[in-house]
Short mmCIF file of C-alpha atoms in Angstrom, two decimals:
data_model
loop_
_atom_site.label_atom_id
_atom_site.label_comp_id
_atom_site.label_asym_id
_atom_site.label_seq_id
_atom_site.Cartn_x
_atom_site.Cartn_y
_atom_site.Cartn_z
CA UNK Y 21 -2.33 10.82 12.50
CA UNK Y 22 -4.12 8.30 14.14
CA UNK Y 23 -5.54 7.90 17.45
CA UNK Y 24 -3.94 5.55 20.42
CA UNK Y 25 -7.40 2.88 19.87
CA UNK Y 26 -6.05 2.72 15.97
CA UNK Y 27 -2.67 2.18 16.76
CA UNK Y 28 -3.17 -0.25 19.07
CA UNK Y 29 -5.99 -1.65 16.60
CA UNK Y 30 -2.72 -2.10 13.49
CA UNK Y 31 -0.49 -2.90 16.08
CA UNK Y 32 -2.35 -6.82 16.93
CA UNK Y 33 -2.71 -6.52 13.12
CA UNK Y 34 0.54 -6.88 12.70
CA UNK Y 35 0.79 -10.22 14.64
CA UNK Y 36 -0.29 -12.08 11.73
CA UNK Y 37 2.71 -12.43 9.94
CA UNK Y 38 0.73 -11.55 5.56
CA UNK Y 39 0.09 -8.75 7.30
CA UNK Y 40 3.82 -7.35 7.79
CA UNK Y 41 4.39 -7.73 3.82
CA UNK Y 42 2.37 -5.66 0.81
CA UNK Y 43 -0.10 -8.32 -0.30
CA UNK Y 44 0.86 -7.13 -4.03
CA UNK Y 45 4.26 -7.06 -4.27
CA UNK Y 46 5.86 -8.53 -0.82
CA UNK Y 47 7.51 -5.69 0.41
CA UNK Y 48 8.13 -5.59 3.90
CA UNK Y 49 6.20 -3.56 6.61
CA UNK Y 50 3.68 -2.01 4.38
CA UNK Y 51 2.43 1.75 5.84
CA UNK Y 52 -0.96 2.01 3.77
CA UNK Y 53 -3.88 -0.28 3.28
CA UNK Y 54 -6.81 -0.84 0.76
CA UNK Y 55 -9.62 -0.53 2.46
CA UNK Y 56 -12.27 -1.96 0.53
CA UNK Y 57 -9.86 -5.07 0.59
CA UNK Y 58 -8.89 -4.85 4.05
CA UNK Y 59 -5.89 -5.29 2.84
CA UNK Y 60 -1.88 -3.98 3.64
CA UNK Y 61 0.29 -2.60 0.82
CA UNK Y 62 3.27 -1.12 0.39
CA UNK Y 63 3.45 3.26 -0.50
CA UNK Y 64 4.16 2.18 -4.40
CA UNK Y 65 1.46 -0.09 -4.46
CA UNK Y 66 -0.70 2.13 -3.09
CA UNK Y 67 -0.31 4.22 -5.78
CA UNK Y 68 -1.61 1.43 -8.22
CA UNK Y 69 -4.34 1.37 -6.20
CA UNK Y 70 -5.06 5.07 -6.22
CA UNK Y 71 -5.20 4.95 -10.02
CA UNK Y 72 -8.18 2.43 -9.89
CA UNK Y 73 -10.69 5.00 -8.43
CA UNK Y 74 -12.20 4.53 -4.63
CA UNK Y 75 -15.12 2.44 -6.15
CA UNK Y 76 -12.63 -0.02 -6.83
CA UNK Y 77 -9.89 0.75 -3.81
CA UNK Y 78 -9.98 3.23 -1.51
CA UNK Y 79 -7.12 3.35 0.48
CA UNK Y 80 -5.69 5.35 3.85
CA UNK Y 81 -2.20 5.12 5.55
CA UNK Y 82 -1.83 3.28 8.64
CA UNK Y 83 -0.09 5.73 10.22
CA UNK Y 84 -1.68 9.28 9.60
CA UNK Y 85 -4.92 9.20 8.64
CA UNK Y 86 -7.92 8.95 10.81
CA UNK Y 87 -10.54 5.74 10.93
CA UNK Y 88 -13.71 5.02 10.91
CA UNK Y 89 -15.11 2.50 13.01
CA UNK Y 90 -16.29 0.97 9.80
CA UNK Y 91 -13.22 0.64 8.15
CA UNK Y 92 -10.82 -0.83 10.55
CA UNK Y 93 -13.61 -3.83 11.04
CA UNK Y 94 -13.18 -4.29 7.41
CA UNK Y 95 -9.83 -4.32 7.89
CA UNK Y 96 -10.76 -6.53 10.79
CA UNK Y 97 -12.36 -8.93 8.83
CA UNK Y 98 -10.43 -9.17 6.30
CA UNK Y 99 -6.02 -9.16 5.70
CA UNK Y 100 -3.67 -9.94 3.26
CA UNK Y 101 -3.79 -13.88 4.00
CA UNK Y 102 -7.43 -14.17 3.63
CA UNK Y 103 -7.61 -12.38 1.22
CA UNK Y 104 -5.14 -13.64 -1.06
CA UNK Y 105 -6.09 -17.73 -0.17
CA UNK Y 106 -9.37 -16.42 -1.67
CA UNK Y 107 -8.28 -15.20 -5.58
CA UNK Y 108 -5.96 -18.65 -5.26
CA UNK Y 109 -9.12 -20.23 -5.41
CA UNK Y 110 -10.55 -18.10 -8.15
CA UNK Y 111 -7.32 -19.20 -10.15
CA UNK Y 112 -5.44 -15.53 -10.30
CA UNK Y 113 -1.94 -16.12 -9.42
CA UNK Y 114 -0.35 -13.86 -7.09
CA UNK Y 115 1.57 -12.11 -10.23
CA UNK Y 116 -1.15 -11.20 -12.06
CA UNK Y 117 -0.68 -7.09 -12.16
CA UNK Y 118 -2.55 -4.88 -10.05
CA UNK Y 119 -5.12 -3.64 -12.19
CA UNK Y 120 -6.02 -6.47 -13.39
CA UNK Y 121 -6.22 -8.53 -10.88
CA UNK Y 122 -8.72 -5.42 -8.99
CA UNK Y 123 -10.84 -5.52 -11.77
CA UNK Y 124 -11.67 -9.17 -11.51
CA UNK Y 125 -15.55 -9.90 -10.66
CA UNK Y 126 -13.85 -12.19 -7.76
CA UNK Y 127 -12.15 -8.57 -6.76
CA UNK Y 128 -15.26 -6.88 -7.16
CA UNK Y 129 -17.12 -9.90 -5.10
CA UNK Y 130 -14.77 -9.69 -2.25
CA UNK Y 131 -14.86 -5.82 -1.55
CA UNK Y 132 -18.61 -6.42 -1.91
CA UNK Y 133 -19.07 -9.30 0.70
CA UNK Y 134 -16.77 -7.67 2.84
CA UNK Y 135 -18.71 -4.79 3.15
CA UNK Y 136 -21.67 -6.19 3.86
CA UNK Y 137 -20.07 -9.13 6.56
CA UNK Y 138 -19.09 -5.33 8.54
CA UNK Y 139 -22.38 -3.66 7.85
CA UNK Y 140 -24.36 -6.88 8.48
CA UNK Y 141 -26.19 -6.74 5.46
CA UNK Y 142 -26.94 -9.90 3.10
CA UNK Y 143 -23.79 -10.76 1.23
CA UNK Y 144 -23.70 -11.31 -2.22
CA UNK Y 145 -25.27 -14.44 -4.33
CA UNK Y 146 -21.70 -16.69 -5.03
CA UNK Y 147 -19.45 -16.01 -7.87
CA UNK Y 148 -20.59 -18.92 -10.97
CA UNK Y 149 -17.91 -21.86 -11.58
CA UNK Y 150 -14.87 -20.05 -13.34
CA UNK Y 151 -15.61 -16.75 -13.35
CA UNK Y 152 -13.94 -15.28 -10.73
CA UNK Y 153 -10.54 -14.52 -13.31
CA UNK Y 154 -12.59 -12.70 -15.62
CA UNK Y 155 -12.87 -8.86 -16.16
CA UNK Y 156 -15.67 -6.81 -14.32
CA UNK Y 157 -16.92 -5.75 -17.28
CA UNK Y 158 -16.46 -5.73 -20.67
CA UNK Y 159 -14.49 -2.89 -22.57
CA UNK Y 160 -11.75 -0.67 -20.94
CA UNK Y 161 -12.00 3.19 -22.00
CA UNK Y 162 -9.66 4.85 -23.50
CA UNK Y 163 -8.12 6.30 -19.80
CA UNK Y 164 -8.27 2.88 -18.15
CA UNK Y 165 -6.11 1.22 -21.01
CA UNK Y 166 -3.56 4.34 -20.54
CA UNK Y 167 -3.33 3.31 -17.50
CA UNK Y 168 -2.75 -0.12 -17.71
CA UNK Y 169 -0.01 0.64 -19.63
CA UNK Y 170 1.25 3.32 -17.63
CA UNK Y 171 1.32 0.82 -14.77
CA UNK Y 172 2.05 -2.27 -15.83
CA UNK Y 173 3.89 -4.77 -14.24
CA UNK Y 174 3.64 -2.25 -11.02
CA UNK Y 175 3.85 -4.68 -7.53
CA UNK Y 176 3.01 -7.95 -9.90
CA UNK Y 177 5.91 -9.80 -8.68
CA UNK Y 178 6.82 -10.44 -4.93
CA UNK Y 179 10.49 -9.85 -3.68
CA UNK Y 180 12.37 -12.52 -3.21
CA UNK Y 181 12.81 -14.67 -0.15
CA UNK Y 182 16.52 -14.79 0.40
CA UNK Y 183 19.10 -14.82 2.85
CA UNK Y 184 19.51 -11.53 5.84
CA UNK Y 185 22.19 -9.81 5.06
CA UNK Y 186 24.52 -7.72 7.69
CA UNK Y 187 21.73 -5.00 8.13
CA UNK Y 188 21.39 -6.64 11.00
CA UNK Y 189 25.16 -6.48 12.40
CA UNK Y 190 25.17 -2.66 10.99
CA UNK Y 191 22.87 -1.45 13.44
CA UNK Y 192 19.53 -1.88 11.79
CA UNK Y 193 16.36 -2.66 13.77
CA UNK Y 194 14.98 -6.21 12.15
CA UNK Y 195 15.72 -5.22 8.26
CA UNK Y 196 12.91 -7.82 7.11
CA UNK Y 197 10.76 -9.02 9.94
CA UNK Y 198 9.41 -12.00 6.74
CA UNK Y 199 11.25 -11.89 3.60
CA UNK Y 200 14.82 -11.29 5.05
CA UNK Y 201 15.76 -9.95 1.81
CA UNK Y 202 18.81 -7.40 2.93
CA UNK Y 203 16.41 -4.62 2.08
CA UNK Y 204 17.19 -1.47 4.48
CA UNK Y 205 13.59 -1.23 6.73
CA UNK Y 206 13.96 0.40 9.73
CA UNK Y 207 10.95 -1.25 11.78
CA UNK Y 208 10.51 -1.37 15.78
CA UNK Y 209 8.12 -3.17 17.33
CA UNK Y 210 8.32 -1.76 20.59
CA UNK Y 211 8.55 2.01 19.91
CA UNK Y 212 5.86 4.26 21.38
CA UNK Y 213 3.69 6.98 19.81
CA UNK Y 214 2.47 9.67 21.71
CA UNK Y 215 -1.04 11.01 20.95
CA UNK Y 216 -2.02 13.47 23.21
CA UNK Y 217 -0.48 12.27 26.18
CA UNK Y 218 -1.44 8.61 25.42
CA UNK Y 219 1.35 5.93 24.65
CA UNK Y 220 0.29 3.47 22.04
CA UNK Y 221 2.35 0.44 21.48
CA UNK Y 222 2.09 0.53 17.15
CA UNK Y 223 4.91 -0.48 14.77
CA UNK Y 224 6.85 1.81 13.14
CA UNK Y 225 8.58 0.49 10.00
CA UNK Y 226 10.07 2.98 6.96
CA UNK Y 227 11.50 1.39 3.90
CA UNK Y 228 14.39 3.60 2.76
CA UNK Y 229 13.98 2.21 -0.99
CA UNK Y 230 10.58 3.42 -0.68
CA UNK Y 231 11.07 6.54 -0.06
CA UNK Y 232 13.67 7.07 -2.64
CA UNK Y 233 11.95 5.92 -5.12
CA UNK Y 234 8.80 8.17 -3.93
CA UNK Y 235 10.02 11.14 -2.88
CA UNK Y 236 13.53 11.14 -4.60
CA UNK Y 237 12.81 13.28 -8.08
CA UNK Y 238 10.24 15.35 -6.19
CA UNK Y 239 13.22 16.31 -3.60
CA UNK Y 240 15.44 16.83 -6.58
CA UNK Y 241 13.18 19.61 -7.97
CA UNK Y 242 12.44 21.31 -4.93
CA UNK Y 243 16.06 21.55 -4.75
CA UNK Y 244 16.18 22.56 -8.33
CA UNK Y 245 13.90 25.15 -7.73
CA UNK Y 246 15.17 26.76 -4.74
CA UNK Y 247 18.45 26.85 -6.05
CA UNK Y 248 17.97 28.39 -9.48
CA UNK Y 249 17.23 31.92 -8.07
CA UNK Y 250 20.04 32.07 -6.49
CA UNK Y 251 22.51 30.53 -8.57
CA UNK Y 252 21.20 33.12 -11.86
CA UNK Y 253 21.63 36.29 -9.60
CA UNK Y 254 25.36 34.92 -8.44
CA UNK Y 255 25.79 34.77 -12.37
CA UNK Y 256 24.28 38.22 -12.88
CA UNK Y 257 27.05 39.68 -10.09
CA UNK Y 258 29.55 38.55 -12.11
CA UNK Y 259 28.64 40.12 -14.91
CA UNK Y 260 27.31 36.60 -17.00
CA UNK Y 261 24.41 37.36 -19.59
CA UNK Y 262 21.71 35.37 -18.25
CA UNK Y 263 18.36 35.20 -19.94
#
């Protein structure tokens, strides 16, 4: 769990509306971050980022992990808007798939630049014109190609910014502070979290669709594993042939 100072830090970061949506997919209330790029991402996008490896994208939770000062500094110097604007300047569209986007020369330069700024070191030389959209390496390994295929299209298209539904009237708190697409997202900007007797105001958001997508299959497996022994015991007592 994050400490009170870190919770306050991320609460202030949420004052920027761009940081309230996933930098890759547009999903509201992201609770994960790519420290390497100083951006906020959804739980689904975080899985794709982890597949890139920590050398490309180091992922941490903004609500569960402990944060080093250098990593908080990178988030402070970064932000979703700054990163997306830089990629656009380099000719990289928002719709580019995650694994392809973060393996470009522009993304590689940006994370090196961000780290140098946070450490007070010298930034890398500027990219040559019209090269930022190119891959950072020549050929991908078979493993990388397999992962590219596995995660193809993940987080590449942002959700449309449509009209808000009746979710707010049904009692949900601030369904989607930016997109307002009616997704069942519970946000509470005034919720106070307790950390060792201290309180810190921090936006706590839960996307029911994200939770279902991420944990649904696992929960079914757990349920099946727990129920199976009792079911088999019942069949044996009923004198039903069970292998």
